CSV table of C-alpha atoms in Angstrom, one decimal:
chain,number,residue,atom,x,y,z
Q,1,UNK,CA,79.3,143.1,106.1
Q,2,UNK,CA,77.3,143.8,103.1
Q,3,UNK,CA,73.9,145.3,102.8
Q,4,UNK,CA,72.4,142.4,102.0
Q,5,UNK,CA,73.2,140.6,105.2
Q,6,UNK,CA,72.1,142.9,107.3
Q,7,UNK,CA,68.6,143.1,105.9
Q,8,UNK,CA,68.8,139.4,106.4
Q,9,UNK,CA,69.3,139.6,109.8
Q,10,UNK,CA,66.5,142.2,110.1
Q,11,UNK,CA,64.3,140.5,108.0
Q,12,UNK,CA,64.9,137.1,110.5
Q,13,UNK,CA,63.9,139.0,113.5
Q,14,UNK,CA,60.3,140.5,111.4
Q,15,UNK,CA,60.0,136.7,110.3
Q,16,UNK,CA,58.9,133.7,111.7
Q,17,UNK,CA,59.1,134.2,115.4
Q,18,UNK,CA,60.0,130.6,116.9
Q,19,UNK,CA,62.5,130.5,113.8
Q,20,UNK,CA,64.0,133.6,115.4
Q,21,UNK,CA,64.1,132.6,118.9
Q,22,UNK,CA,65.9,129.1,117.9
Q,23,UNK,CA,68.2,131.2,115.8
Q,24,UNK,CA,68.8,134.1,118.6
Q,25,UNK,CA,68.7,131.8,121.7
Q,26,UNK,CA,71.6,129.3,121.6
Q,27,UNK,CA,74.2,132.0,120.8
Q,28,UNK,CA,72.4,133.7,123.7
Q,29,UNK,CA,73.0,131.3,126.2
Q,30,UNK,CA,76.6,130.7,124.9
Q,31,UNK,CA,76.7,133.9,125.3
Q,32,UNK,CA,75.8,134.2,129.3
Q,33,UNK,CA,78.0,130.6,129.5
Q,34,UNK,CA,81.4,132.3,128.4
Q,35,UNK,CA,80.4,135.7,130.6
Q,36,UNK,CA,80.4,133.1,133.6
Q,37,UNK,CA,83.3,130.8,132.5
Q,38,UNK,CA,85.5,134.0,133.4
Q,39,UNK,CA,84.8,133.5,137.0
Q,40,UNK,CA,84.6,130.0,136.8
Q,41,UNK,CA,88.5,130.1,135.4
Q,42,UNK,CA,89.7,132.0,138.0
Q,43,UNK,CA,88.4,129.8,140.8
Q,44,UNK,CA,90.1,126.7,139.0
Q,45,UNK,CA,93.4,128.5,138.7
Q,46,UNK,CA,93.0,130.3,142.2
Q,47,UNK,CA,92.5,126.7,144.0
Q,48,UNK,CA,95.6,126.2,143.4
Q,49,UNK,CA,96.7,128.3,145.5
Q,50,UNK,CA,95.2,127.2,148.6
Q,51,UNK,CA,92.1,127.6,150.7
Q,52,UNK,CA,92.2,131.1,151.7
Q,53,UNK,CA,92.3,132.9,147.7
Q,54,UNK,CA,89.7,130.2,146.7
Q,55,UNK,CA,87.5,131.8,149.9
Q,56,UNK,CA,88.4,135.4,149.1
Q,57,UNK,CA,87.2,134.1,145.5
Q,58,UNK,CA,84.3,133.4,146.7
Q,59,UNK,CA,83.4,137.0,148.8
Q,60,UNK,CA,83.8,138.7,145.2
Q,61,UNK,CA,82.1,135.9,143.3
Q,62,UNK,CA,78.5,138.1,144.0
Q,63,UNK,CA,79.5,141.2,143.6
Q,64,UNK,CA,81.2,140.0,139.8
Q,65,UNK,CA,77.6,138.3,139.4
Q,66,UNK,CA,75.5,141.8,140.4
Q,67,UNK,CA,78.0,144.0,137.9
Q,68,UNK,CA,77.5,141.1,135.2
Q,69,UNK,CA,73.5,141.4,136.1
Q,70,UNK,CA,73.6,145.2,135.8
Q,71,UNK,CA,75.4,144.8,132.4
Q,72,UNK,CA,72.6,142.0,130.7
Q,73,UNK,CA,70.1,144.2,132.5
Q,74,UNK,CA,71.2,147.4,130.3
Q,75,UNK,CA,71.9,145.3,127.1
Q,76,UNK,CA,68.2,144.0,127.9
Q,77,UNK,CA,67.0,146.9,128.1
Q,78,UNK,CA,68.9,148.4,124.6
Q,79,UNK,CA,68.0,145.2,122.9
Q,80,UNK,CA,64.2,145.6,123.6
Q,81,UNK,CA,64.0,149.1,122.5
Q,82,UNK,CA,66.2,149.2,119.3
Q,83,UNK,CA,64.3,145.6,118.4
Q,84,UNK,CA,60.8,147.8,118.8
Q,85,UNK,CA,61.9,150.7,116.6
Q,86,UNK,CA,63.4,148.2,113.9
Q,87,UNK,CA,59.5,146.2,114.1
Q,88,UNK,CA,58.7,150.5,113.8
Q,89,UNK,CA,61.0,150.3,110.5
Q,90,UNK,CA,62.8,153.7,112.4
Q,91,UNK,CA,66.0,153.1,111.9
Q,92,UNK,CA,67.3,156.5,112.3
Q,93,UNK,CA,65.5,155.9,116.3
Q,94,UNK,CA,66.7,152.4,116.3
Q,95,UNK,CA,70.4,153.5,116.3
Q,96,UNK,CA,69.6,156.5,118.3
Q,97,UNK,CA,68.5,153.9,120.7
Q,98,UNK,CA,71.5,152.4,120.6
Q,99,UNK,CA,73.6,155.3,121.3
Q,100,UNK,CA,71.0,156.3,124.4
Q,101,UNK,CA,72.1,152.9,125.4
Q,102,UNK,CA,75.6,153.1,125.7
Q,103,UNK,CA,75.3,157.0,127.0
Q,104,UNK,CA,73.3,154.9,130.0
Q,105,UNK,CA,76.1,152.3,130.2
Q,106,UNK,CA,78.8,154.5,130.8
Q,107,UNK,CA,77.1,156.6,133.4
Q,108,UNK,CA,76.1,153.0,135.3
Q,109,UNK,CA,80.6,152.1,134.6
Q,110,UNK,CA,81.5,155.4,136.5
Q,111,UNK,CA,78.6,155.2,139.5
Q,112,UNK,CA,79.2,151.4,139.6
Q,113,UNK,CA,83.2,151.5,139.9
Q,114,UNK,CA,83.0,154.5,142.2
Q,115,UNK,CA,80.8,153.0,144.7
Q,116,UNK,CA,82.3,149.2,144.8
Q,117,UNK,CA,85.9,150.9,145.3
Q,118,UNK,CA,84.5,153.0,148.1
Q,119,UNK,CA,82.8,150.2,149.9
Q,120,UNK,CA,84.5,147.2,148.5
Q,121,UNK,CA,86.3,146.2,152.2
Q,122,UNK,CA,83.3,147.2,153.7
Q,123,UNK,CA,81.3,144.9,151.8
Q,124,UNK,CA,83.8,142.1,152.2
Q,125,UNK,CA,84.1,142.8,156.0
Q,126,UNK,CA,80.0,142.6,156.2
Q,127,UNK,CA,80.2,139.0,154.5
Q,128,UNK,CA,82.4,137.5,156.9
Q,129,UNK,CA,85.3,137.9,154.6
Q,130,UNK,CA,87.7,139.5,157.5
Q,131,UNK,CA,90.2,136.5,157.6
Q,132,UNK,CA,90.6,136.5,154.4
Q,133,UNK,CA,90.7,140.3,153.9
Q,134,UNK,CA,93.5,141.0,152.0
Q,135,UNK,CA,93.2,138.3,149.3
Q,136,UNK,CA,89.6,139.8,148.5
Q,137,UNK,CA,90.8,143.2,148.2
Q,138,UNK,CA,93.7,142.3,145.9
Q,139,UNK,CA,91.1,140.1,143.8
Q,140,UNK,CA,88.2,142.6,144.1
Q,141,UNK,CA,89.7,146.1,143.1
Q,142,UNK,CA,91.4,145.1,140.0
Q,143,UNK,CA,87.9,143.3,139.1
Q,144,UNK,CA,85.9,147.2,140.1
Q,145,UNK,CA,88.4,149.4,138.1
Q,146,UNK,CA,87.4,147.1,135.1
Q,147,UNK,CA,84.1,146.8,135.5
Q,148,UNK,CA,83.6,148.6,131.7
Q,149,UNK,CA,84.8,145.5,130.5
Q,150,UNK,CA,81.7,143.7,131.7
Q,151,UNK,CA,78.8,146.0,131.5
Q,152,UNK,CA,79.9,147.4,128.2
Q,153,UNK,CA,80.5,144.5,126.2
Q,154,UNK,CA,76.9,143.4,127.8
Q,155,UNK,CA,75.5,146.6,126.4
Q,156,UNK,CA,77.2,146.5,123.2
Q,157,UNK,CA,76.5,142.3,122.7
Q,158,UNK,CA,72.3,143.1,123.6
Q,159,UNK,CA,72.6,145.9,120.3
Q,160,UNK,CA,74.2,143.3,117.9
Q,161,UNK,CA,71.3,141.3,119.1
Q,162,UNK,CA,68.5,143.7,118.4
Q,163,UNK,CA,69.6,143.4,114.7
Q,164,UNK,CA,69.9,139.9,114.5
Q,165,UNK,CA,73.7,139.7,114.4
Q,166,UNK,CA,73.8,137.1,116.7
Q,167,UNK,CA,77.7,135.9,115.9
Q,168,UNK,CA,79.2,139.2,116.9
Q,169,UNK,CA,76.7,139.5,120.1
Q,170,UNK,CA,79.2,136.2,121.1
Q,171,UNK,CA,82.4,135.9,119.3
Q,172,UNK,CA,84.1,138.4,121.6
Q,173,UNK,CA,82.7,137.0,124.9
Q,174,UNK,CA,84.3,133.7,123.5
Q,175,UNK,CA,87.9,135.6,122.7
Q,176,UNK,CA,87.5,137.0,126.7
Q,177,UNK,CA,87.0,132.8,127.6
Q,178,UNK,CA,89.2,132.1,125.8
Q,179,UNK,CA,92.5,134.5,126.4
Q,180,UNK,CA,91.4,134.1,130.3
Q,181,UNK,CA,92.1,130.7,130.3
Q,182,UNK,CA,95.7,131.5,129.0
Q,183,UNK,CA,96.4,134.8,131.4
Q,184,UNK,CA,95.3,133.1,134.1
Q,185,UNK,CA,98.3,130.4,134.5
Q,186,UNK,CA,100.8,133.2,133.1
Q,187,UNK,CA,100.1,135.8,135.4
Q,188,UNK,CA,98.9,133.6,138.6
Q,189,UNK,CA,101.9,131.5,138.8
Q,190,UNK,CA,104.3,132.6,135.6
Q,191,UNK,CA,104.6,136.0,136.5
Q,192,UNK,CA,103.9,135.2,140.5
Q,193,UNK,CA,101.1,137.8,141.1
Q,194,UNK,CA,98.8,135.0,142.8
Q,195,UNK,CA,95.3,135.6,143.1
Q,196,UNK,CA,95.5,139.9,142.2
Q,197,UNK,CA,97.3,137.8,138.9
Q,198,UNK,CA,93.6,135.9,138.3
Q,199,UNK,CA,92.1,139.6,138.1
Q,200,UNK,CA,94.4,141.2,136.0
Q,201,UNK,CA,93.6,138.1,133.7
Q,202,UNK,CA,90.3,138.1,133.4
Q,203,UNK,CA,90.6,142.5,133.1
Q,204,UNK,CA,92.7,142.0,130.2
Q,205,UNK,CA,91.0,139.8,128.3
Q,206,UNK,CA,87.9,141.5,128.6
Q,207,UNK,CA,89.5,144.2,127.3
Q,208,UNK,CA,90.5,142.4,124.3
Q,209,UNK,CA,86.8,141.6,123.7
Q,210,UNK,CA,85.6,144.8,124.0
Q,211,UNK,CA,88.1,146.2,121.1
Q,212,UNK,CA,86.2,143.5,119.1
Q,213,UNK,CA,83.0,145.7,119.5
Q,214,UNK,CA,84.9,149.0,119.1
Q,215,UNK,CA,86.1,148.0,116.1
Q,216,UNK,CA,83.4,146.9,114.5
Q,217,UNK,CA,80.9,150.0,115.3
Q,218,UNK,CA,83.5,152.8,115.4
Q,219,UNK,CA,86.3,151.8,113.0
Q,220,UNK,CA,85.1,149.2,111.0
Q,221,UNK,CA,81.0,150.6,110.5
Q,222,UNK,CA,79.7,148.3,109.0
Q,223,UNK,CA,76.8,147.5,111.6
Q,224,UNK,CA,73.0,148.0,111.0
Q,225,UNK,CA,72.8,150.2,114.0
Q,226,UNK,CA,75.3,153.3,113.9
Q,227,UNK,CA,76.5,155.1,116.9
Q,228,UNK,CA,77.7,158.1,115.4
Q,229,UNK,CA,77.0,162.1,115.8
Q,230,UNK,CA,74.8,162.5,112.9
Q,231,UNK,CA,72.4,159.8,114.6
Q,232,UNK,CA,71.8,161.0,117.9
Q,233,UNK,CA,69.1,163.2,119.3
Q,234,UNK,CA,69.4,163.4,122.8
Q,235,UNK,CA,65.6,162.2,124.4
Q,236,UNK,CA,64.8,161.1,127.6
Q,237,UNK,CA,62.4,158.8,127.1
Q,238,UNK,CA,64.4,156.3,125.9
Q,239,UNK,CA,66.4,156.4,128.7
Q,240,UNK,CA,63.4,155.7,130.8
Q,241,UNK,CA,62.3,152.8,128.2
Q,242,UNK,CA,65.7,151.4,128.5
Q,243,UNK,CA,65.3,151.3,132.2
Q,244,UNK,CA,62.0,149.9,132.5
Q,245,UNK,CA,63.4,146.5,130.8
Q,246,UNK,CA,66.9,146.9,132.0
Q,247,UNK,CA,65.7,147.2,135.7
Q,248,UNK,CA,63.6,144.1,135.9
Q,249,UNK,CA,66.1,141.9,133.9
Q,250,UNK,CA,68.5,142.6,136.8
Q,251,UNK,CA,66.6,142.0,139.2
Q,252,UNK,CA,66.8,138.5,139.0
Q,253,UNK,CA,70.6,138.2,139.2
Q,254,UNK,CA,70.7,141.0,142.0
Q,255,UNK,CA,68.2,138.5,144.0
Q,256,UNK,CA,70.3,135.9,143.7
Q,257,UNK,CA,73.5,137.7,144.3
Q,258,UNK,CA,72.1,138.9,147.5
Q,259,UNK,CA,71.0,135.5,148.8
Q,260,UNK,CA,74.5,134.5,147.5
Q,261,UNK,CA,76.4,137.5,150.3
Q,262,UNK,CA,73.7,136.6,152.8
Q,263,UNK,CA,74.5,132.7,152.8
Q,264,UNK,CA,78.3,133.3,152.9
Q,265,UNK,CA,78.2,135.7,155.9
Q,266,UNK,CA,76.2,132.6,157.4
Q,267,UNK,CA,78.6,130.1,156.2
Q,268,UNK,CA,81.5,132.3,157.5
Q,269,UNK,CA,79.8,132.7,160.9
Q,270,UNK,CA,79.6,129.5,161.2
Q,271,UNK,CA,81.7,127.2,159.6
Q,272,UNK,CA,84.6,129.8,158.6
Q,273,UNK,CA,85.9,131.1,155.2
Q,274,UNK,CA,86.8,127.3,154.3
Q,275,UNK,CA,83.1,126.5,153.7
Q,276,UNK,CA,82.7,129.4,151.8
Q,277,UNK,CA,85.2,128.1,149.4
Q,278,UNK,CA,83.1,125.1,149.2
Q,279,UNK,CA,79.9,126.7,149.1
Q,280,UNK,CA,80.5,129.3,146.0
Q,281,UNK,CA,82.1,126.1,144.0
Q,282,UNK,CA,78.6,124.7,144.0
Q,283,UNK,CA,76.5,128.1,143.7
Q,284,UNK,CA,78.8,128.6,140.2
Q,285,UNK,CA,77.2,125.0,138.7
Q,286,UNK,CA,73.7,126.6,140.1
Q,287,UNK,CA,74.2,129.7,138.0
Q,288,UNK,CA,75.1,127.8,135.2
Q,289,UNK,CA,71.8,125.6,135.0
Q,290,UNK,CA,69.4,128.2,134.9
Q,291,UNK,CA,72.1,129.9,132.1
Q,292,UNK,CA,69.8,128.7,129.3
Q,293,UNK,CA,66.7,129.6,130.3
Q,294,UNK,CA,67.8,133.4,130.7
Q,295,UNK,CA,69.1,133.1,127.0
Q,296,UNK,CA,65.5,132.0,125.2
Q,297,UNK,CA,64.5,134.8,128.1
Q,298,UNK,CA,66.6,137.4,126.2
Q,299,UNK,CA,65.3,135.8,123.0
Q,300,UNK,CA,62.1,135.9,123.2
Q,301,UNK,CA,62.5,139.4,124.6
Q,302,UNK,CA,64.2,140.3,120.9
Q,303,UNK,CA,61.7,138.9,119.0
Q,304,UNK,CA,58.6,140.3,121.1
Q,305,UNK,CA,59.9,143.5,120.9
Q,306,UNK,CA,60.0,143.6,117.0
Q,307,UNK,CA,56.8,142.4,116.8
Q,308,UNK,CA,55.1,144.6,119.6
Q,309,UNK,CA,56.8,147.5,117.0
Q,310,UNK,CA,54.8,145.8,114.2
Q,311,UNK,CA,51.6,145.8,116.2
Q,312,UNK,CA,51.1,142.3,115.8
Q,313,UNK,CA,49.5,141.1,118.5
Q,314,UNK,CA,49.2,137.5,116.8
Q,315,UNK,CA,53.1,137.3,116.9
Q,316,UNK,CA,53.4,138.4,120.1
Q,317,UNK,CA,51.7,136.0,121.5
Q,318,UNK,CA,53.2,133.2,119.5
Q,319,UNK,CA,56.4,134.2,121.2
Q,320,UNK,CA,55.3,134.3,124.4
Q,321,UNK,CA,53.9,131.3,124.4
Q,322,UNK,CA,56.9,129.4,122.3
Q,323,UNK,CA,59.8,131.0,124.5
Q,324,UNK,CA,57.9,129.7,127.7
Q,325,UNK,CA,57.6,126.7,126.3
Q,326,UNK,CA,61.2,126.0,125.4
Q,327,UNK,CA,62.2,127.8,128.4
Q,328,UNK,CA,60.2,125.0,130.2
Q,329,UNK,CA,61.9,122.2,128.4
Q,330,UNK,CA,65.6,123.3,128.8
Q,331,UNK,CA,65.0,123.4,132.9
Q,332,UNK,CA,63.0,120.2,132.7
């Protein structure tokens, strides 16, 4: 990528701010689309095999939606910073940023995969999950040990984003969709490995989209923001202004998430596993509806954030006002 087209792609997000948003938003929500159609694979392929996986399916479908949450969160959180310190014109700070981000993300990878494979039968136990115990736990640890491929790839996607490179921030999310929907027959039924087979799927190609990022800021370099040794300076603060976006933008998703374990205990109580089956098949099309509405969300939150760097107060409120408004439309 040339010089020239990354000052574009700067020079987009200190322009026009509803020309921005319209520009960031849509890859934005096909974005959050193709991070859910992973889970949404899975359960087609997994129905296949009866009642029981789709169920167990379901008992993991939460916690995949709180580690996905966590992952937007932190790439929310990166993307409003480093969009601030480009508005700042610091972009020696804006790629420190980015580095402080992915220092953050890795921590939140270790803490995260430690604590779901410590409690992940537990969890499943607390839900009502008992009966169908060990389909969940075939599903579910293969999906903790690679939780880095969701919540780095989030982290990673929110820089590209900060900088306006909105095709990169989605082409590898597509290549995960995509090669999922091939594993998933190949190693469900092809290769006999049932529903642990659905995991391994969705694992490996999210593995496959993560290179896509590696490659492009550590081999290939041709990104506005550089993670590299010459541009870090380690600084706590940014950790702490990463968190304060990061935290709330995960909220939401946590919320749900929880309601989401909360219902299927219920439903498990008293109607069996069966009806949770049915229940999470409907909760996926929920979380799919209110998909583009988080994506002018992140949007506006790009934009906002370059011009609260400027100190134009004028612009800031022009996105405000223009991402609620679309925001309003798309759920209308």
């Amino acid at each position: 990528m040339t010089e020239m087209e990354e000052n574009e792609r700067v020079e987009l997000l200190r322009g026009d701010p509803k020309k921005a948003i319209n520009k960031l938003a849509l890859p934005m929500i096909a974005s959050m689309l193709l991070m859910s159609a992973n889970n949404i694979i899975d359960s087609i392929w997994v129905a296949g095999l009866g009642a029981d996986p789709l169920a167990a399916l379901g008992f993991i479908t939460p916690l995949f939606l709180i580690l996905v949450g966590i992952g937007t969160g932190l790439g929310a959180g990166a993307n409003s910073l480093i969009a601030r310190m480009i508005g700042e014109k610091k972009d020696y700070e804006a790629s420190n940023a980015g580095i402080h981000s992915l220092i953050l993300g890795l921590i939140a990878t270790v803490i995260l995969t430690i604590l779901f494979i410590i409690f992940l039968k537990p969890l499943i136990i607390a839900m009502g999950g008992k009966d169908v115990l060990t389909h969940a736990v075939d599903y579910g640890n293969i999906i903790m040990i690679g939780i880095f491929t969701l919540t780095l790839p989030a982290i990673f996607g929110g820089i590209c984003r900060s900088e306006g490179d909105v095709r990169r921030s989605t082409i590898p999310l597509a290549i995960t969709a995509v090669l999922n929907m091939i594993f998933d027959p190949i190693f469900i039924y092809g290769l006999n490995m049932k529903i642990a087979g659905a995991a391994l799927a969705t694992v490996l190609a999210g593995v496959v989209g993560l290179a896509c990022f590696l490659y492009w800021f550590f081999v290939k370099k041709d990104t506005f923001i550089r993670i590299e040794r010459q541009f870090y300076k380690h600084d706590m603060k940014m950790y702490k202004e990463i968190l304060l976006v990061g935290i709330p933008a995960s909220i939401e998703q946590l919320i749900m998430s929880a309601t989401a374990i909360i219902l299927n205990a219920m439903l498990a109580a008293v109607a069996g596993t069966t009806a949770v089956a049915v229940y999470t098949a409907g909760w996926r099309l929920v979380q799919i509806g209110i998909m583009p509405a988080i994506g002018i969300g992140i949007a506006a939150l790009t934009v906002a954030g370059v011009a609260y760097g400027e100190r134009n107060k004028e612009k800031l409120d022009t996105t405000i006002n223009y991402g609620v408004k679309v925001g309003l439309i798309t759920t209308s």
